[in-house]
Amino acid sequence: MSKQWWKESVVYQIYPRSFMDSNGDGIGDIPGILTKLDYLKNLGIDVVWLSPVYQSPNDDMGYDISDYEEIMTEFGTMEDWDTLLAEMHRREMKLVMDLVVNHSSDEHAWFMESKKSKDNEYRDYYIWRPGKNGGPPTDWKATFGGSAWEYDEATDEYYLHMFSKKQPDLNWENPKLRESVYNMMKFWLDKGIDGFRLDVINMISKKEFLSSYEDYKNGREVLMDYQFNGPKVHDYLREMNEKVLSQYDMMTVGECPKVSPDLALLYTGEERKELNMVFQFEHMGLDKYPGKPKWGLKPLNLLELKQNLTKWQKELENNGWNSLYWNNHDQPRVVSRFGNDSEYHTESAKMLATILHMMKGTPYIYQGEEIGMTNIQFQSLEEYKDIETLNYYREALEEGKQHEDIMASIYAKSRDNARTPMQWDSSEYAGFSEAKPWIGVHPNYHEINVESALENADSIFYHYKKLIELRKKHEIIVYGAYDLILENHPSIFAYIRTLGNEKLLVVNNFYGDETALEWPEEAGGFVTKKKLIGNYGEESAEEEGKIKLRPYESIVYSLTF
Ligand code: NOJ
């Protein structure tokens, strides 16, 4: 397996709208980010993934782009962005931009042209079809609710939108569209960026336009499959790689819902020349019912989590590369989701961080994760801003669900859990802005904020910082083999990493009750033993060959043989 800088990096995701506001309009911006680069450097970050900062009407908070080569007015100017890149490079940090090319905004010039007439030169930049039996061409559903087809009177046809109706899907069948996308990518790469995170990139090739109920007749699971991993997706990615990606020293991570490891290997296998890594979603789906929307709440089963993450570790062991994440701008906060955000807030946040950062792959930290930011419970629906959440509420109510049940799902799963403003200090609005922010600040900002984390040597922040330092010092964390142990233990997540004559033993108590384990055979016979990191200070957890684990305790031992 080749050594690469992006395998040795730790990535930090910034969601600009909620990161830092510099001009007092309640909306985060690029000059705001600039003031926090030293903070990120202090944490030890190598790469920043910046969620979209392009011109956008913000129907989906920047994931609906109306101009790919302009900066969103609320976020600043192109000069601000140039300064950001220069200042990041000066600090030896790299910048990865978000590439959203499954769809654009309906306010993009291409779409405005496309809808004018059937023979407009941009018509085929999008996917238009005539209706069927007085309705849309197929019964496909959009991710944000309703039909995936929107009727347009001007030409009496429907356009496809897999997300909101303000996010028409681009037509990758059209070589001219592909060329336009590649040119836009070169525009940013020539400015000096270091990579792309590719939004839902495994949706760009569309399956045949069949109506699922009428034509597939294969059950609900199959109906979902029309959205992902379409027939030409690998052709397009190889072309993109040949024409653009391979021409630069850069990293790519493709967001790929509905991929299994064998599919991920097709996207990331080194010899295939497509992408470097994918974001897969299997572990994010373990607290929902299989084949059902995310809103149905199923408690996490630790054995399933261990089995799933291990499957990914093993199947991408010798080819491809894993991305490692618990959080992003679409996911609830992990300490609330899989940890304990009250009594064992600090312990469980550190334990979850250790599990992830000791695995093989490139770790991603989402803003606020490093201080243990938690899920939000807004009292009124008006306080929610996310289109997916608002549409879900409306549709669930129409289906007859009770307000309380709907809110319970929203509290657990809404994307706004991740989007409340970054908590910098305990001043008004958490130091994020001088004005009332676009979305409410979490009321716990008095206790959970960067300023107090930096003042406390035992904070979650310093645990993350140490995990990152360890990754830089010990090659075994980046390149060592991974093996799960205690597979069926109901409360311990433990594994071993191996490189040459070294091993790491990583043991984590996933729950709030004390537990213990015998020193594992697989880690026996060592010559030296050293505790690398733990979340209960230096105090020894070992007694007569047993490792005692307190609530959410997590320990990493370094062993030589
Ligand atoms: C995935 C992005 O992460 C999400 O925020 C967005 O809504 C959809 N893709 C559509 O772009």
PDB file of N, CA, C and O in Angstrom, residues 330-398:
ATOM      1  N   ASP A 330     -24.406  17.003   8.414  1.00  0.00           N
ATOM      2  CA  ASP A 330     -25.691  16.327   8.208  1.00  0.00           C
ATOM      3  C   ASP A 330     -26.043  15.384   9.351  1.00  0.00           C
ATOM      4  O   ASP A 330     -27.127  14.792   9.347  1.00  0.00           O
ATOM      5  N   GLN A 331     -25.117  15.184  10.274  1.00  0.00           N
ATOM      6  CA  GLN A 331     -25.312  14.153  11.299  1.00  0.00           C
ATOM      7  C   GLN A 331     -25.504  14.780  12.673  1.00  0.00           C
ATOM      8  O   GLN A 331     -24.926  15.825  12.965  1.00  0.00           O
ATOM      9  N   PRO A 332     -26.286  14.106  13.531  1.00  0.00           N
ATOM     10  CA  PRO A 332     -26.377  14.591  14.914  1.00  0.00           C
ATOM     11  C   PRO A 332     -25.017  14.503  15.594  1.00  0.00           C
ATOM     12  O   PRO A 332     -24.106  13.842  15.114  1.00  0.00           O
ATOM     13  N   ARG A 333     -24.883  15.174  16.727  1.00  0.00           N
ATOM     14  CA  ARG A 333     -23.613  15.209  17.459  1.00  0.00           C
ATOM     15  C   ARG A 333     -23.343  13.846  18.101  1.00  0.00           C
ATOM     16  O   ARG A 333     -24.202  13.307  18.822  1.00  0.00           O
ATOM     17  N   VAL A 334     -22.121  13.332  17.915  1.00  0.00           N
ATOM     18  CA  VAL A 334     -21.878  11.944  18.318  1.00  0.00           C
ATOM     19  C   VAL A 334     -21.934  11.742  19.826  1.00  0.00           C
ATOM     20  O   VAL A 334     -22.366  10.681  20.295  1.00  0.00           O
ATOM     21  N   VAL A 335     -21.536  12.756  20.609  1.00  0.00           N
ATOM     22  CA  VAL A 335     -21.551  12.538  22.056  1.00  0.00           C
ATOM     23  C   VAL A 335     -22.986  12.379  22.558  1.00  0.00           C
ATOM     24  O   VAL A 335     -23.251  11.639  23.513  1.00  0.00           O
ATOM     25  N   SER A 336     -23.945  13.015  21.881  1.00  0.00           N
ATOM     26  CA  SER A 336     -25.355  12.835  22.236  1.00  0.00           C
ATOM     27  C   SER A 336     -25.903  11.541  21.635  1.00  0.00           C
ATOM     28  O   SER A 336     -26.787  10.903  22.197  1.00  0.00           O
ATOM     29  N   ARG A 337     -25.367  11.178  20.493  1.00  0.00           N
ATOM     30  CA  ARG A 337     -25.916  10.048  19.745  1.00  0.00           C
ATOM     31  C   ARG A 337     -25.428   8.694  20.266  1.00  0.00           C
ATOM     32  O   ARG A 337     -26.229   7.797  20.521  1.00  0.00           O
ATOM     33  N   PHE A 338     -24.113   8.548  20.400  1.00  0.00           N
ATOM     34  CA  PHE A 338     -23.557   7.250  20.812  1.00  0.00           C
ATOM     35  C   PHE A 338     -22.867   7.320  22.169  1.00  0.00           C
ATOM     36  O   PHE A 338     -22.352   6.321  22.651  1.00  0.00           O
ATOM     37  N   GLY A 339     -22.774   8.513  22.752  1.00  0.00           N
ATOM     38  CA  GLY A 339     -22.112   8.653  24.047  1.00  0.00           C
ATOM     39  C   GLY A 339     -23.122   9.035  25.113  1.00  0.00           C
ATOM     40  O   GLY A 339     -24.283   8.623  25.065  1.00  0.00           O
ATOM     41  N   ASN A 340     -22.667   9.845  26.064  1.00  0.00           N
ATOM     42  CA  ASN A 340     -23.519  10.273  27.167  1.00  0.00           C
ATOM     43  C   ASN A 340     -23.248  11.763  27.341  1.00  0.00           C
ATOM     44  O   ASN A 340     -22.165  12.147  27.789  1.00  0.00           O
ATOM     45  N   ASP A 341     -24.213  12.599  26.937  1.00  0.00           N
ATOM     46  CA  ASP A 341     -23.903  14.031  26.924  1.00  0.00           C
ATOM     47  C   ASP A 341     -24.241  14.726  28.244  1.00  0.00           C
ATOM     48  O   ASP A 341     -24.228  15.950  28.324  1.00  0.00           O
ATOM     49  N   SER A 342     -24.528  13.946  29.310  1.00  0.00           N
ATOM     50  CA  SER A 342     -24.752  14.582  30.609  1.00  0.00           C
ATOM     51  C   SER A 342     -23.662  14.155  31.589  1.00  0.00           C
ATOM     52  O   SER A 342     -22.568  14.707  31.596  1.00  0.00           O
ATOM     53  N   GLU A 343     -23.930  13.088  32.366  1.00  0.00           N
ATOM     54  CA  GLU A 343     -23.016  12.712  33.451  1.00  0.00           C
ATOM     55  C   GLU A 343     -21.584  12.405  32.969  1.00  0.00           C
ATOM     56  O   GLU A 343     -20.610  12.741  33.622  1.00  0.00           O
ATOM     57  N   TYR A 344     -21.461  11.736  31.822  1.00  0.00           N
ATOM     58  CA  TYR A 344     -20.127  11.341  31.353  1.00  0.00           C
ATOM     59  C   TYR A 344     -19.772  12.038  30.043  1.00  0.00           C
ATOM     60  O   TYR A 344     -19.194  11.424  29.140  1.00  0.00           O
ATOM     61  N   HIS A 345     -20.123  13.293  29.962  1.00  0.00           N
ATOM     62  CA  HIS A 345     -19.899  14.049  28.738  1.00  0.00           C
ATOM     63  C   HIS A 345     -18.438  13.963  28.293  1.00  0.00           C
ATOM     64  O   HIS A 345     -18.125  13.554  27.170  1.00  0.00           O
ATOM     65  N   THR A 346     -17.516  14.349  29.191  1.00  0.00           N
ATOM     66  CA  THR A 346     -16.100  14.393  28.823  1.00  0.00           C
ATOM     67  C   THR A 346     -15.565  12.993  28.549  1.00  0.00           C
ATOM     68  O   THR A 346     -14.912  12.751  27.516  1.00  0.00           O
ATOM     69  N   GLU A 347     -15.866  12.057  29.441  1.00  0.00           N
ATOM     70  CA  GLU A 347     -15.328  10.700  29.289  1.00  0.00           C
ATOM     71  C   GLU A 347     -15.814  10.063  27.993  1.00  0.00           C
ATOM     72  O   GLU A 347     -15.033   9.467  27.251  1.00  0.00           O
ATOM     73  N   SER A 348     -17.120  10.182  27.734  1.00  0.00           N
ATOM     74  CA  SER A 348     -17.637   9.474  26.556  1.00  0.00           C
ATOM     75  C   SER A 348     -17.187  10.147  25.262  1.00  0.00           C
ATOM     76  O   SER A 348     -16.908   9.468  24.274  1.00  0.00           O
ATOM     77  N   ALA A 349     -17.072  11.480  25.266  1.00  0.00           N
ATOM     78  CA  ALA A 349     -16.588  12.156  24.045  1.00  0.00           C
ATOM     79  C   ALA A 349     -15.157  11.719  23.742  1.00  0.00           C
ATOM     80  O   ALA A 349     -14.795  11.458  22.589  1.00  0.00           O
ATOM     81  N   LYS A 350     -14.340  11.602  24.789  1.00  0.00           N
ATOM     82  CA  LYS A 350     -12.940  11.182  24.575  1.00  0.00           C
ATOM     83  C   LYS A 350     -12.875   9.721  24.129  1.00  0.00           C
ATOM     84  O   LYS A 350     -12.061   9.361  23.279  1.00  0.00           O
ATOM     85  N   MET A 351     -13.737   8.896  24.704  1.00  0.00           N
ATOM     86  CA  MET A 351     -13.734   7.478  24.340  1.00  0.00           C
ATOM     87  C   MET A 351     -14.089   7.319  22.849  1.00  0.00           C
ATOM     88  O   MET A 351     -13.418   6.590  22.104  1.00  0.00           O
ATOM     89  N   LEU A 352     -15.119   8.027  22.419  1.00  0.00           N
ATOM     90  CA  LEU A 352     -15.526   7.917  21.010  1.00  0.00           C
ATOM     91  C   LEU A 352     -14.408   8.415  20.090  1.00  0.00           C
ATOM     92  O   LEU A 352     -14.145   7.838  19.033  1.00  0.00           O
ATOM     93  N   ALA A 353     -13.757   9.490  20.509  1.00  0.00           N
ATOM     94  CA  ALA A 353     -12.646  10.021  19.704  1.00  0.00           C
ATOM     95  C   ALA A 353     -11.534   8.982  19.589  1.00  0.00           C
ATOM     96  O   ALA A 353     -10.979   8.757  18.505  1.00  0.00           O
ATOM     97  N   THR A 354     -11.232   8.323  20.701  1.00  0.00           N
ATOM     98  CA  THR A 354     -10.143   7.339  20.687  1.00  0.00           C
ATOM     99  C   THR A 354     -10.468   6.178  19.754  1.00  0.00           C
ATOM    100  O   THR A 354      -9.628   5.758  18.954  1.00  0.00           O
ATOM    101  N   ILE A 355     -11.678   5.659  19.845  1.00  0.00           N
ATOM    102  CA  ILE A 355     -12.061   4.529  18.972  1.00  0.00           C
ATOM    103  C   ILE A 355     -11.766   4.891  17.512  1.00  0.00           C
ATOM    104  O   ILE A 355     -11.161   4.137  16.774  1.00  0.00           O
ATOM    105  N   LEU A 356     -12.173   6.073  17.135  1.00  0.00           N
ATOM    106  CA  LEU A 356     -12.070   6.460  15.731  1.00  0.00           C
ATOM    107  C   LEU A 356     -10.640   6.790  15.316  1.00  0.00           C
ATOM    108  O   LEU A 356     -10.163   6.350  14.270  1.00  0.00           O
ATOM    109  N   HIS A 357      -9.961   7.569  16.159  1.00  0.00           N
ATOM    110  CA  HIS A 357      -8.640   8.076  15.763  1.00  0.00           C
ATOM    111  C   HIS A 357      -7.545   7.030  15.844  1.00  0.00           C
ATOM    112  O   HIS A 357      -6.459   7.242  15.322  1.00  0.00           O
ATOM    113  N   MET A 358      -7.815   5.905  16.491  1.00  0.00           N
ATOM    114  CA  MET A 358      -6.813   4.840  16.527  1.00  0.00           C
ATOM    115  C   MET A 358      -7.022   3.844  15.394  1.00  0.00           C
ATOM    116  O   MET A 358      -6.285   2.884  15.259  1.00  0.00           O
ATOM    117  N   MET A 359      -8.059   4.068  14.576  1.00  0.00           N
ATOM    118  CA  MET A 359      -8.292   3.156  13.452  1.00  0.00           C
ATOM    119  C   MET A 359      -7.444   3.555  12.249  1.00  0.00           C
ATOM    120  O   MET A 359      -6.850   4.632  12.213  1.00  0.00           O
ATOM    121  N   LYS A 360      -7.462   2.669  11.257  1.00  0.00           N
ATOM    122  CA  LYS A 360      -6.713   2.935  10.028  1.00  0.00           C
ATOM    123  C   LYS A 360      -7.612   3.692   9.051  1.00  0.00           C
ATOM    124  O   LYS A 360      -8.709   3.234   8.736  1.00  0.00           O
ATOM    125  N   GLY A 361      -7.132   4.841   8.584  1.00  0.00           N
ATOM    126  CA  GLY A 361      -7.924   5.665   7.686  1.00  0.00           C
ATOM    127  C   GLY A 361      -7.604   7.120   7.973  1.00  0.00           C
ATOM    128  O   GLY A 361      -6.791   7.422   8.848  1.00  0.00           O
ATOM    129  N   THR A 362      -8.257   8.019   7.264  1.00  0.00           N
ATOM    130  CA  THR A 362      -8.045   9.447   7.497  1.00  0.00           C
ATOM    131  C   THR A 362      -9.171   9.972   8.388  1.00  0.00           C
ATOM    132  O   THR A 362     -10.340   9.939   7.985  1.00  0.00           O
ATOM    133  N   PRO A 363      -8.853  10.459   9.595  1.00  0.00           N
ATOM    134  CA  PRO A 363      -9.908  10.951  10.485  1.00  0.00           C
ATOM    135  C   PRO A 363     -10.403  12.351  10.088  1.00  0.00           C
ATOM    136  O   PRO A 363      -9.614  13.203   9.701  1.00  0.00           O
ATOM    137  N   TYR A 364     -11.696  12.530  10.224  1.00  0.00           N
ATOM    138  CA  TYR A 364     -12.339  13.824   9.985  1.00  0.00           C
ATOM    139  C   TYR A 364     -12.971  14.291  11.294  1.00  0.00           C
ATOM    140  O   TYR A 364     -13.663  13.519  11.957  1.00  0.00           O
ATOM    141  N   ILE A 365     -12.711  15.552  11.638  1.00  0.00           N
ATOM    142  CA  ILE A 365     -13.318  16.139  12.834  1.00  0.00           C
ATOM    143  C   ILE A 365     -14.271  17.221  12.347  1.00  0.00           C
ATOM    144  O   ILE A 365     -13.892  18.044  11.505  1.00  0.00           O
ATOM    145  N   TYR A 366     -15.462  17.232  12.858  1.00  0.00           N
ATOM    146  CA  TYR A 366     -16.423  18.271  12.465  1.00  0.00           C
ATOM    147  C   TYR A 366     -16.438  19.375  13.516  1.00  0.00           C
ATOM    148  O   TYR A 366     -16.433  19.087  14.716  1.00  0.00           O
ATOM    149  N   GLN A 367     -16.466  20.606  13.090  1.00  0.00           N
ATOM    150  CA  GLN A 367     -16.362  21.747  14.010  1.00  0.00           C
ATOM    151  C   GLN A 367     -17.207  21.555  15.276  1.00  0.00           C
ATOM    152  O   GLN A 367     -18.382  21.219  15.216  1.00  0.00           O
ATOM    153  N   GLY A 368     -16.569  21.771  16.413  1.00  0.00           N
ATOM    154  CA  GLY A 368     -17.272  21.646  17.689  1.00  0.00           C
ATOM    155  C   GLY A 368     -17.174  20.264  18.297  1.00  0.00           C
ATOM    156  O   GLY A 368     -17.354  20.094  19.504  1.00  0.00           O
ATOM    157  N   GLU A 369     -16.877  19.262  17.468  1.00  0.00           N
ATOM    158  CA  GLU A 369     -16.713  17.897  17.988  1.00  0.00           C
ATOM    159  C   GLU A 369     -15.572  17.870  19.002  1.00  0.00           C
ATOM    160  O   GLU A 369     -15.642  17.159  20.015  1.00  0.00           O
ATOM    161  N   GLU A 370     -14.535  18.673  18.731  1.00  0.00           N
ATOM    162  CA  GLU A 370     -13.334  18.649  19.582  1.00  0.00           C
ATOM    163  C   GLU A 370     -13.561  19.309  20.941  1.00  0.00           C
ATOM    164  O   GLU A 370     -12.687  19.260  21.798  1.00  0.00           O
ATOM    165  N   ILE A 371     -14.738  19.922  21.135  1.00  0.00           N
ATOM    166  CA  ILE A 371     -15.068  20.415  22.483  1.00  0.00           C
ATOM    167  C   ILE A 371     -16.325  19.701  23.006  1.00  0.00           C
ATOM    168  O   ILE A 371     -16.892  20.087  24.023  1.00  0.00           O
ATOM    169  N   GLY A 372     -16.773  18.709  22.284  1.00  0.00           N
ATOM    170  CA  GLY A 372     -17.925  17.921  22.743  1.00  0.00           C
ATOM    171  C   GLY A 372     -19.250  18.648  22.611  1.00  0.00           C
ATOM    172  O   GLY A 372     -20.125  18.499  23.480  1.00  0.00           O
ATOM    173  N   MET A 373     -19.433  19.416  21.545  1.00  0.00           N
ATOM    174  CA  MET A 373     -20.755  20.062  21.355  1.00  0.00           C
ATOM    175  C   MET A 373     -21.835  18.993  21.226  1.00  0.00           C
ATOM    176  O   MET A 373     -21.605  17.900  20.722  1.00  0.00           O
ATOM    177  N   THR A 374     -23.039  19.345  21.702  1.00  0.00           N
ATOM    178  CA  THR A 374     -24.113  18.353  21.838  1.00  0.00           C
ATOM    179  C   THR A 374     -25.319  18.697  20.952  1.00  0.00           C
ATOM    180  O   THR A 374     -25.423  19.820  20.433  1.00  0.00           O
ATOM    181  N   ASN A 375     -26.246  17.760  20.846  1.00  0.00           N
ATOM    182  CA  ASN A 375     -27.489  17.991  20.100  1.00  0.00           C
ATOM    183  C   ASN A 375     -28.315  19.111  20.730  1.00  0.00           C
ATOM    184  O   ASN A 375     -28.243  19.352  21.932  1.00  0.00           O
ATOM    185  N   ILE A 376     -29.142  19.723  19.895  1.00  0.00           N
ATOM    186  CA  ILE A 376     -30.003  20.834  20.335  1.00  0.00           C
ATOM    187  C   ILE A 376     -31.463  20.364  20.397  1.00  0.00           C
ATOM    188  O   ILE A 376     -31.845  19.471  19.645  1.00  0.00           O
ATOM    189  N   GLN A 377     -32.240  20.949  21.302  1.00  0.00           N
ATOM    190  CA  GLN A 377     -33.691  20.708  21.278  1.00  0.00           C
ATOM    191  C   GLN A 377     -34.370  22.074  21.233  1.00  0.00           C
ATOM    192  O   GLN A 377     -34.608  22.674  22.277  1.00  0.00           O
ATOM    193  N   PHE A 378     -34.649  22.562  20.048  1.00  0.00           N
ATOM    194  CA  PHE A 378     -35.377  23.834  19.937  1.00  0.00           C
ATOM    195  C   PHE A 378     -36.830  23.590  20.320  1.00  0.00           C
ATOM    196  O   PHE A 378     -37.418  22.563  19.963  1.00  0.00           O
ATOM    197  N   GLN A 379     -37.421  24.546  21.037  1.00  0.00           N
ATOM    198  CA  GLN A 379     -38.788  24.358  21.512  1.00  0.00           C
ATOM    199  C   GLN A 379     -39.824  24.531  20.407  1.00  0.00           C
ATOM    200  O   GLN A 379     -40.816  23.836  20.358  1.00  0.00           O
ATOM    201  N   SER A 380     -39.573  25.488  19.504  1.00  0.00           N
ATOM    202  CA  SER A 380     -40.579  25.661  18.452  1.00  0.00           C
ATOM    203  C   SER A 380     -39.984  25.296  17.095  1.00  0.00           C
ATOM    204  O   SER A 380     -38.773  25.439  16.878  1.00  0.00           O
ATOM    205  N   LEU A 381     -40.862  24.849  16.229  1.00  0.00           N
ATOM    206  CA  LEU A 381     -40.415  24.406  14.911  1.00  0.00           C
ATOM    207  C   LEU A 381     -39.775  25.549  14.118  1.00  0.00           C
ATOM    208  O   LEU A 381     -38.852  25.334  13.329  1.00  0.00           O
ATOM    209  N   GLU A 382     -40.247  26.776  14.387  1.00  0.00           N
ATOM    210  CA  GLU A 382     -39.722  27.938  13.642  1.00  0.00           C
ATOM    211  C   GLU A 382     -38.222  28.111  13.837  1.00  0.00           C
ATOM    212  O   GLU A 382     -37.544  28.716  13.029  1.00  0.00           O
ATOM    213  N   GLU A 383     -37.723  27.587  14.951  1.00  0.00           N
ATOM    214  CA  GLU A 383     -36.283  27.743  15.193  1.00  0.00           C
ATOM    215  C   GLU A 383     -35.448  26.818  14.317  1.00  0.00           C
ATOM    216  O   GLU A 383     -34.243  26.988  14.211  1.00  0.00           O
ATOM    217  N   TYR A 384     -36.074  25.799  13.744  1.00  0.00           N
ATOM    218  CA  TYR A 384     -35.338  24.913  12.833  1.00  0.00           C
ATOM    219  C   TYR A 384     -35.232  25.568  11.462  1.00  0.00           C
ATOM    220  O   TYR A 384     -36.173  26.205  10.992  1.00  0.00           O
ATOM    221  N   LYS A 385     -34.072  25.402  10.819  1.00  0.00           N
ATOM    222  CA  LYS A 385     -33.822  26.055   9.532  1.00  0.00           C
ATOM    223  C   LYS A 385     -33.614  25.064   8.393  1.00  0.00           C
ATOM    224  O   LYS A 385     -33.634  25.437   7.232  1.00  0.00           O
ATOM    225  N   ASP A 386     -33.368  23.817   8.715  1.00  0.00           N
ATOM    226  CA  ASP A 386     -32.980  22.842   7.705  1.00  0.00           C
ATOM    227  C   ASP A 386     -34.175  22.360   6.884  1.00  0.00           C
ATOM    228  O   ASP A 386     -35.174  21.898   7.445  1.00  0.00           O
ATOM    229  N   ILE A 387     -34.042  22.433   5.595  1.00  0.00           N
ATOM    230  CA  ILE A 387     -35.132  22.070   4.679  1.00  0.00           C
ATOM    231  C   ILE A 387     -35.578  20.617   4.880  1.00  0.00           C
ATOM    232  O   ILE A 387     -36.776  20.306   4.832  1.00  0.00           O
ATOM    233  N   GLU A 388     -34.618  19.729   5.130  1.00  0.00           N
ATOM    234  CA  GLU A 388     -34.981  18.319   5.312  1.00  0.00           C
ATOM    235  C   GLU A 388     -35.845  18.147   6.557  1.00  0.00           C
ATOM    236  O   GLU A 388     -36.855  17.448   6.553  1.00  0.00           O
ATOM    237  N   THR A 389     -35.445  18.830   7.633  1.00  0.00           N
ATOM    238  CA  THR A 389     -36.183  18.738   8.894  1.00  0.00           C
ATOM    239  C   THR A 389     -37.597  19.315   8.731  1.00  0.00           C
ATOM    240  O   THR A 389     -38.590  18.703   9.154  1.00  0.00           O
ATOM    241  N   LEU A 390     -37.687  20.483   8.112  1.00  0.00           N
ATOM    242  CA  LEU A 390     -38.991  21.154   7.978  1.00  0.00           C
ATOM    243  C   LEU A 390     -39.928  20.343   7.088  1.00  0.00           C
ATOM    244  O   LEU A 390     -41.113  20.178   7.391  1.00  0.00           O
ATOM    245  N   ASN A 391     -39.382  19.801   5.998  1.00  0.00           N
ATOM    246  CA  ASN A 391     -40.220  18.979   5.121  1.00  0.00           C
ATOM    247  C   ASN A 391     -40.673  17.702   5.825  1.00  0.00           C
ATOM    248  O   ASN A 391     -41.802  17.256   5.660  1.00  0.00           O
ATOM    249  N   TYR A 392     -39.761  17.113   6.614  1.00  0.00           N
ATOM    250  CA  TYR A 392     -40.131  15.892   7.340  1.00  0.00           C
ATOM    251  C   TYR A 392     -41.291  16.188   8.292  1.00  0.00           C
ATOM    252  O   TYR A 392     -42.273  15.441   8.352  1.00  0.00           O
ATOM    253  N   TYR A 393     -41.189  17.288   9.019  1.00  0.00           N
ATOM    254  CA  TYR A 393     -42.246  17.617   9.986  1.00  0.00           C
ATOM    255  C   TYR A 393     -43.601  17.709   9.267  1.00  0.00           C
ATOM    256  O   TYR A 393     -44.595  17.114   9.681  1.00  0.00           O
ATOM    257  N   ARG A 394     -43.608  18.430   8.156  1.00  0.00           N
ATOM    258  CA  ARG A 394     -44.864  18.629   7.420  1.00  0.00           C
ATOM    259  C   ARG A 394     -45.437  17.299   6.923  1.00  0.00           C
ATOM    260  O   ARG A 394     -46.605  16.983   7.130  1.00  0.00           O
ATOM    261  N   GLU A 395     -44.568  16.502   6.312  1.00  0.00           N
ATOM    262  CA  GLU A 395     -45.054  15.235   5.749  1.00  0.00           C
ATOM    263  C   GLU A 395     -45.495  14.256   6.840  1.00  0.00           C
ATOM    264  O   GLU A 395     -46.482  13.547   6.687  1.00  0.00           O
ATOM    265  N   ALA A 396     -44.746  14.225   7.953  1.00  0.00           N
ATOM    266  CA  ALA A 396     -45.085  13.292   9.040  1.00  0.00           C
ATOM    267  C   ALA A 396     -46.430  13.668   9.655  1.00  0.00           C
ATOM    268  O   ALA A 396     -47.247  12.800   9.986  1.00  0.00           O
ATOM    269  N   LEU A 397     -46.673  14.975   9.772  1.00  0.00           N
ATOM    270  CA  LEU A 397     -47.952  15.440  10.310  1.00  0.00           C
ATOM    271  C   LEU A 397     -49.095  15.030   9.373  1.00  0.00           C
ATOM    272  O   LEU A 397     -50.134  14.525   9.812  1.00  0.00           O
ATOM    273  N   GLU A 398     -48.849  15.209   8.067  1.00  0.00           N
ATOM    274  CA  GLU A 398     -49.868  14.812   7.078  1.00  0.00           C
ATOM    275  C   GLU A 398     -50.167  13.319   7.153  1.00  0.00           C
ATOM    276  O   GLU A 398     -51.290  12.887   6.936  1.00  0.00           O
TER     277      GLU A 398
END
